[in-house]
């Protein structure tokens, strides 16, 4: 009797919640509706939970995502496993709102990926996996005109939608991966991401021998190129300057449609209206898009790889060895040359127009030094200073204390173009805050160092 | 100390509670050893990725295979490893050793690697600490592979193999689709600099050496008190206490200095596990002695002998130092000096407790301290025998962090 009462109560609660939310106005995927749903969710959370869920907007926050299990690479936001049933229901509605409705894509695919993780957990993966190990994050407060991103992800999934000025300005990087290739959950059998693999492989099946030779890359890929940062360097905004492979503009219209079909399996993951706009843009850019592969174009053997590289679209697909379960498994990513993170981190900066519309290309700054990195920071003994010079130049590295006095000064008459690294000894310095200045013939870069 | 990336993968996989292969793809390690007239590079390349790069099947690789294919392997490495001081001064590189190593792990299965030792000599008088490395072994083909560069040893900058300094990564530059040259700029450093670094290494080593400190603590607990009727009794007087403290500390110092010197110069393979267990036993015995005197008036001799054991453990930090005798002696001297300095600081701060022995409460201090030490030593013995942390040893090991 008690059990029935409890279940009835829960059902009633969920119905009430749904009704309340049905009151959220706006078209599907609109910022108005997202904001409304976000507010509904926050209304059910404690202050601490809200502080975990919603963070002040930063590009750095946007960049926190990974392909790895959450126990190996921390995520930001609130963990689904910590939410009550009603809170979880609203959280799922938010993910649904920002995702597409096509079967096996969008929200359906996200749900399948969570089920896959539950499967991994039960079949050798243990507690590092599971559908509770996914995080929802508002990077910035969702508002009608402000800048914010909705992040949803965990192991093998990252949804990264950025909104600004009342519109969606970015729906990428969008990462998806699956292990095992096929699994059962309840009475259903799923082959998630097989749609993407089939569509990509299909691009190559009707190509001539000469065309296949053009499309084939000689390099070997054991992973996607532009994946998560994890413990290495960030791959954001490092798109190849020259496109490799076979130009789609040289193909027949049937073959071009196959490329478009493959692209759609990724773009349809975000809400239908914005997806349609992006697909329209990518269709216009199809002739300038390149397709390529490495290993076998059938994409079934370990180290097989496929890529679509257009003026806008960037898709990678790779076949890797099994981790929890033997066999192979897929990793894949969809990025955009101007719209990753809505543009944050690029020289052009965050876009103000909706995805699929004309993108503003900023003026390329002439930066002599790239990727200035200092670690460890705080430092105890040695400080590693790394940067990349885009032309050979004289370089001066100075360390100033908080009084502005130069406590360390190194001059190099001629440093070569390329990666530079130097190890600076800090052991004789007092503890505290310092300013490290790297000066080239054209620019000056400053960063703060702490000596412990 | 096994290579850091294996340790990293192992530690990382400890988070995955079931039997799993660690996620991160195996990367290469490029270790730089800076000497006075040359640089020696040690490359550690995962066979799995090396196979993909050179297009050969290396499933059954072993030392014989290396012997049979030596020139091919050497040519490959020299093709993909170059050093220059400026565009006109390419250094002379020669591969001095190739070996194969496999690490068995219950989590990773077998991890196989190929290790190359390359001797690098500048053609003209060049600054050995400022050069450019043009390296793309494996990466030229497996474009998703990367190599971590570390300075493994550089005496003048105080870097020893037990604590290498990571200076960067070599990987494909995606934008240009090339592997860019990697420029290295290390401080000049100096012999004096290196020597002072060895001192601070020694100081740090004993500062975090909780087992060494615990031994000292326990053995000194009974320094100021006398034996009466086969039991520990009261304070023996300032002179008695001082003399005993000095004798014990000196005996420990001489003991550990001797083996630190000997074992650093003549390392014994597969020694460390036995020594670690022995150290825990020295704590156990001293702790028992602190409750009931099992070797009264023989503390000096026993401490000297135990000091020999502790010194052998200190020496493990200085293993793998591939340097000449004179430099090694300088290293050992500096390291030992550091240990002594920290030891003095520790003992001075501990003295107040010893003078607590004037009061009757000291009996409880002594016994409780000894019991805690017995528990700790037993936990360590268990941990070091089984090669697996337990609750107590884990707590102790984390105290120093």
XYZ file of C-alpha atoms in Angstrom, chain A residues 101-400:
300
model
C 14.674 15.513 -31.874
C 15.891 13.163 -34.634
C 15.925 9.499 -33.555
C 19.458 8.298 -32.684
C 20.709 11.888 -32.691
C 20.260 14.793 -30.308
C 18.564 13.973 -27.041
C 17.852 10.364 -28.006
C 21.561 9.816 -28.678
C 22.570 11.518 -25.413
C 20.229 9.218 -23.493
C 21.709 6.193 -25.260
C 25.235 7.328 -24.376
C 24.270 7.534 -20.716
C 22.810 4.037 -20.949
C 26.067 2.874 -22.525
C 27.949 4.201 -19.532
C 25.629 2.342 -17.190
C 26.371 -0.758 -19.258
C 30.132 -0.185 -18.924
C 29.750 0.262 -15.200
C 27.957 -3.065 -14.866
C 30.344 -4.907 -17.169
C 33.786 -4.314 -15.767
C 33.978 -0.546 -15.548
C 32.870 -0.184 -11.964
C 31.973 3.050 -10.223
C 34.069 5.256 -12.493
C 31.205 4.884 -15.004
C 27.446 5.187 -14.807
C 24.626 7.462 -15.886
C 24.885 9.473 -12.671
C 28.410 10.532 -13.647
C 27.274 13.307 -15.977
C 27.381 17.005 -15.287
C 25.129 19.909 -16.169
C 26.683 23.358 -15.999
C 25.590 26.895 -16.692
C 28.751 28.724 -17.649
C 27.424 32.216 -16.976
C 23.886 32.926 -15.766
C 21.316 32.018 -18.432
C 19.638 35.280 -19.401
C 17.743 36.645 -22.358
C 20.552 38.777 -23.787
C 23.660 37.822 -21.828
C 26.532 35.506 -22.718
C 26.336 32.006 -21.279
C 26.884 28.418 -22.309
C 25.036 25.281 -21.344
C 27.420 22.395 -20.828
C 26.289 18.830 -20.486
C 28.680 15.929 -20.465
C 30.870 13.326 -18.888
C 32.557 10.226 -20.207
C 32.216 9.950 -23.986
C 29.855 12.920 -24.313
C 30.107 16.682 -24.339
C 27.347 19.043 -25.388
C 28.638 22.594 -25.541
C 26.060 25.206 -26.583
C 26.904 28.897 -26.298
C 24.289 31.653 -26.289
C 24.773 35.398 -26.649
C 22.616 38.352 -27.439
C 19.486 36.185 -27.311
C 20.611 33.645 -29.910
C 22.691 30.497 -30.095
C 26.168 31.515 -31.217
C 27.862 28.121 -30.996
C 26.902 24.451 -30.838
C 30.420 23.058 -30.729
C 32.786 21.458 -29.743
C 30.428 18.525 -29.673
C 32.146 15.321 -28.605
C 30.638 11.856 -28.746
C 32.132 8.406 -28.279
C 30.793 4.917 -27.717
C 31.923 1.720 -26.085
C 30.774 -0.959 -26.698
C 29.590 -0.542 -30.287
C 26.412 -2.472 -29.510
C 24.812 -3.031 -26.130
C 21.522 -3.976 -24.528
C 19.648 -2.008 -21.908
C 16.387 -3.467 -20.644
C 14.712 -4.988 -23.679
C 16.394 -2.714 -26.213
C 19.546 -3.114 -28.220
C 21.453 0.015 -29.215
C 24.207 0.702 -31.747
C 24.823 4.299 -30.920
C 27.098 6.280 -33.253
C 26.904 3.474 -35.824
C 24.785 5.959 -37.820
C 27.722 8.387 -37.934
C 30.176 5.632 -38.846
C 27.955 4.289 -41.627
C 27.343 7.748 -43.043
C 31.063 8.589 -43.042
C 32.081 5.279 -44.593
C 29.407 5.723 -47.250
C 31.109 8.935 -48.470
C 33.972 6.823 -49.818
C 32.272 3.731 -51.258
C 31.480 5.192 -54.690
C 34.765 7.043 -55.189
C 37.108 6.115 -58.011
C 40.553 4.673 -57.290
C 42.149 8.031 -58.069
C 39.691 9.849 -55.826
C 40.317 7.403 -52.995
C 44.050 7.964 -53.362
C 43.501 11.721 -53.022
C 41.303 11.213 -49.999
C 43.687 8.887 -48.235
C 46.035 10.403 -45.648
C 49.421 8.761 -45.219
C 49.609 9.585 -41.504
C 48.350 7.202 -38.813
C 45.741 8.334 -36.281
C 45.327 6.580 -32.956
C 42.904 9.263 -31.804
C 41.199 12.378 -33.103
C 43.559 15.322 -33.633
C 41.523 18.098 -32.085
C 40.211 16.386 -28.999
C 40.046 17.311 -25.344
C 42.967 18.983 -23.609
C 43.128 16.435 -20.749
C 46.667 16.628 -19.372
C 48.222 17.913 -22.567
C 47.962 21.117 -24.568
C 44.687 22.630 -25.703
C 43.671 21.765 -29.241
C 41.157 24.598 -29.457
C 41.602 26.942 -32.435
C 44.415 24.898 -33.983
C 42.600 24.021 -37.224
C 45.031 23.061 -40.017
C 45.912 26.017 -42.236
C 45.796 23.811 -45.326
C 42.985 21.362 -45.956
C 43.973 17.773 -46.749
C 42.147 15.138 -48.769
C 39.615 15.168 -51.577
C 37.692 18.305 -52.477
C 33.942 17.700 -52.384
C 33.407 20.263 -55.154
C 34.844 17.721 -57.611
C 32.230 15.068 -56.783
C 28.845 14.210 -58.267
C 25.700 15.578 -56.629
C 24.858 12.098 -55.295
C 28.280 11.883 -53.667
C 27.960 15.442 -52.333
C 24.687 14.451 -50.672
C 26.431 11.546 -48.976
C 28.854 14.040 -47.446
C 25.945 16.189 -46.346
C 24.202 13.165 -44.826
C 27.322 12.436 -42.780
C 27.510 16.053 -41.614
C 23.851 15.957 -40.626
C 24.384 13.046 -38.225
C 26.438 15.481 -36.124
C 24.682 18.798 -36.639
C 21.260 17.323 -35.874
C 22.478 16.729 -32.330
C 21.673 20.323 -31.451
C 18.119 21.737 -31.435
C 16.277 21.397 -34.747
C 15.951 25.075 -35.713
C 19.581 25.987 -35.138
C 20.657 22.701 -36.718
C 18.728 23.583 -39.865
C 20.463 26.955 -40.085
C 23.890 25.379 -39.709
C 23.135 22.681 -42.246
C 22.100 25.400 -44.694
C 25.457 27.117 -44.157
C 27.459 23.904 -44.483
C 25.533 23.035 -47.661
C 26.534 26.367 -49.189
C 30.129 25.623 -48.237
C 30.088 22.033 -49.499
C 32.137 22.648 -52.643
C 34.997 24.037 -50.548
C 34.832 21.117 -48.113
C 37.363 18.272 -48.071
C 36.926 14.661 -47.024
C 39.783 12.348 -46.049
C 40.500 9.085 -44.281
C 43.391 7.032 -42.925
C 43.689 3.265 -42.681
C 40.489 1.856 -44.196
C 37.574 3.986 -45.309
C 35.230 1.297 -43.998
C 36.083 2.542 -40.478
C 35.963 -0.843 -38.778
C 39.578 -1.573 -37.870
C 41.629 -0.024 -35.094
C 43.343 3.214 -36.226
C 40.867 3.781 -39.068
C 40.071 7.477 -39.297
C 37.814 9.839 -41.247
C 37.614 13.626 -41.490
C 35.393 16.309 -42.980
C 37.055 19.710 -43.166
C 35.140 22.636 -44.608
C 35.250 26.403 -44.298
C 32.970 25.938 -41.290
C 32.523 22.276 -40.488
C 35.195 20.103 -38.878
C 34.384 16.482 -38.117
C 36.751 13.721 -37.017
C 36.008 10.053 -36.427
C 38.465 7.479 -35.124
C 38.412 3.767 -34.314
C 40.319 2.898 -31.136
C 41.052 -0.235 -29.150
C 38.638 -1.330 -26.442
C 39.211 -0.032 -22.920
C 36.704 -1.794 -20.663
C 35.445 -4.279 -23.204
C 37.555 -5.946 -25.858
C 37.099 -4.997 -29.486
C 37.142 -1.500 -30.906
C 35.335 1.660 -29.974
C 34.652 5.030 -31.611
C 35.637 8.569 -30.696
C 34.274 11.454 -32.683
C 34.023 15.232 -32.631
C 32.225 18.037 -34.453
C 33.864 21.460 -34.318
C 33.381 24.682 -36.238
C 36.149 26.918 -37.622
C 34.548 30.087 -36.267
C 31.830 28.984 -33.854
C 33.547 26.741 -31.294
C 32.531 28.055 -27.863
C 30.559 30.702 -29.747
C 33.874 32.143 -30.897
C 35.411 32.543 -27.443
C 39.185 32.069 -27.529
C 39.525 32.941 -31.206
C 41.025 36.165 -32.478
C 37.550 37.203 -33.616
C 36.062 36.681 -30.162
C 32.531 35.720 -29.198
C 30.045 36.116 -32.063
C 26.861 38.116 -31.727
C 24.866 36.559 -34.563
C 23.096 33.212 -34.585
C 24.837 30.099 -35.918
C 24.433 29.650 -39.635
C 24.587 33.378 -40.337
C 27.506 35.406 -41.586
C 30.354 35.230 -39.171
C 32.409 38.274 -38.414
C 36.062 37.571 -39.007
C 38.173 39.627 -36.682
C 41.400 41.257 -37.646
C 44.187 38.766 -37.138
C 46.508 40.143 -34.518
C 50.171 39.903 -35.184
C 51.178 37.893 -32.217
C 54.825 37.028 -32.083
C 54.402 34.805 -29.089
C 51.817 32.097 -28.796
C 50.909 29.740 -26.055
C 52.892 31.416 -23.306
C 52.852 28.903 -20.500
C 54.511 28.913 -17.150
C 54.472 25.952 -14.838
C 54.352 24.984 -12.132
C 52.611 28.055 -10.841
C 52.905 28.545 -7.885
C 56.488 27.495 -8.135
C 58.975 26.407 -5.548
C 62.281 25.860 -7.288
C 62.253 25.783 -11.051
C 59.898 27.642 -13.352
C 59.346 26.300 -16.798
C 58.579 29.040 -19.334
C 57.298 27.845 -22.684
C 56.145 29.724 -25.728
C 56.078 29.591 -29.493
C 57.684 32.273 -31.673
C 56.131 32.843 -35.081
C 59.337 34.404 -36.406
C 62.882 34.545 -35.143
C 63.404 37.462 -32.844
C 65.435 38.779 -29.982
C 63.800 37.844 -26.716
C 64.143 39.337 -23.278
C 62.718 37.606 -20.248
C 62.474 39.672 -17.074
C 61.054 38.881 -13.670
C 59.812 41.847 -11.621
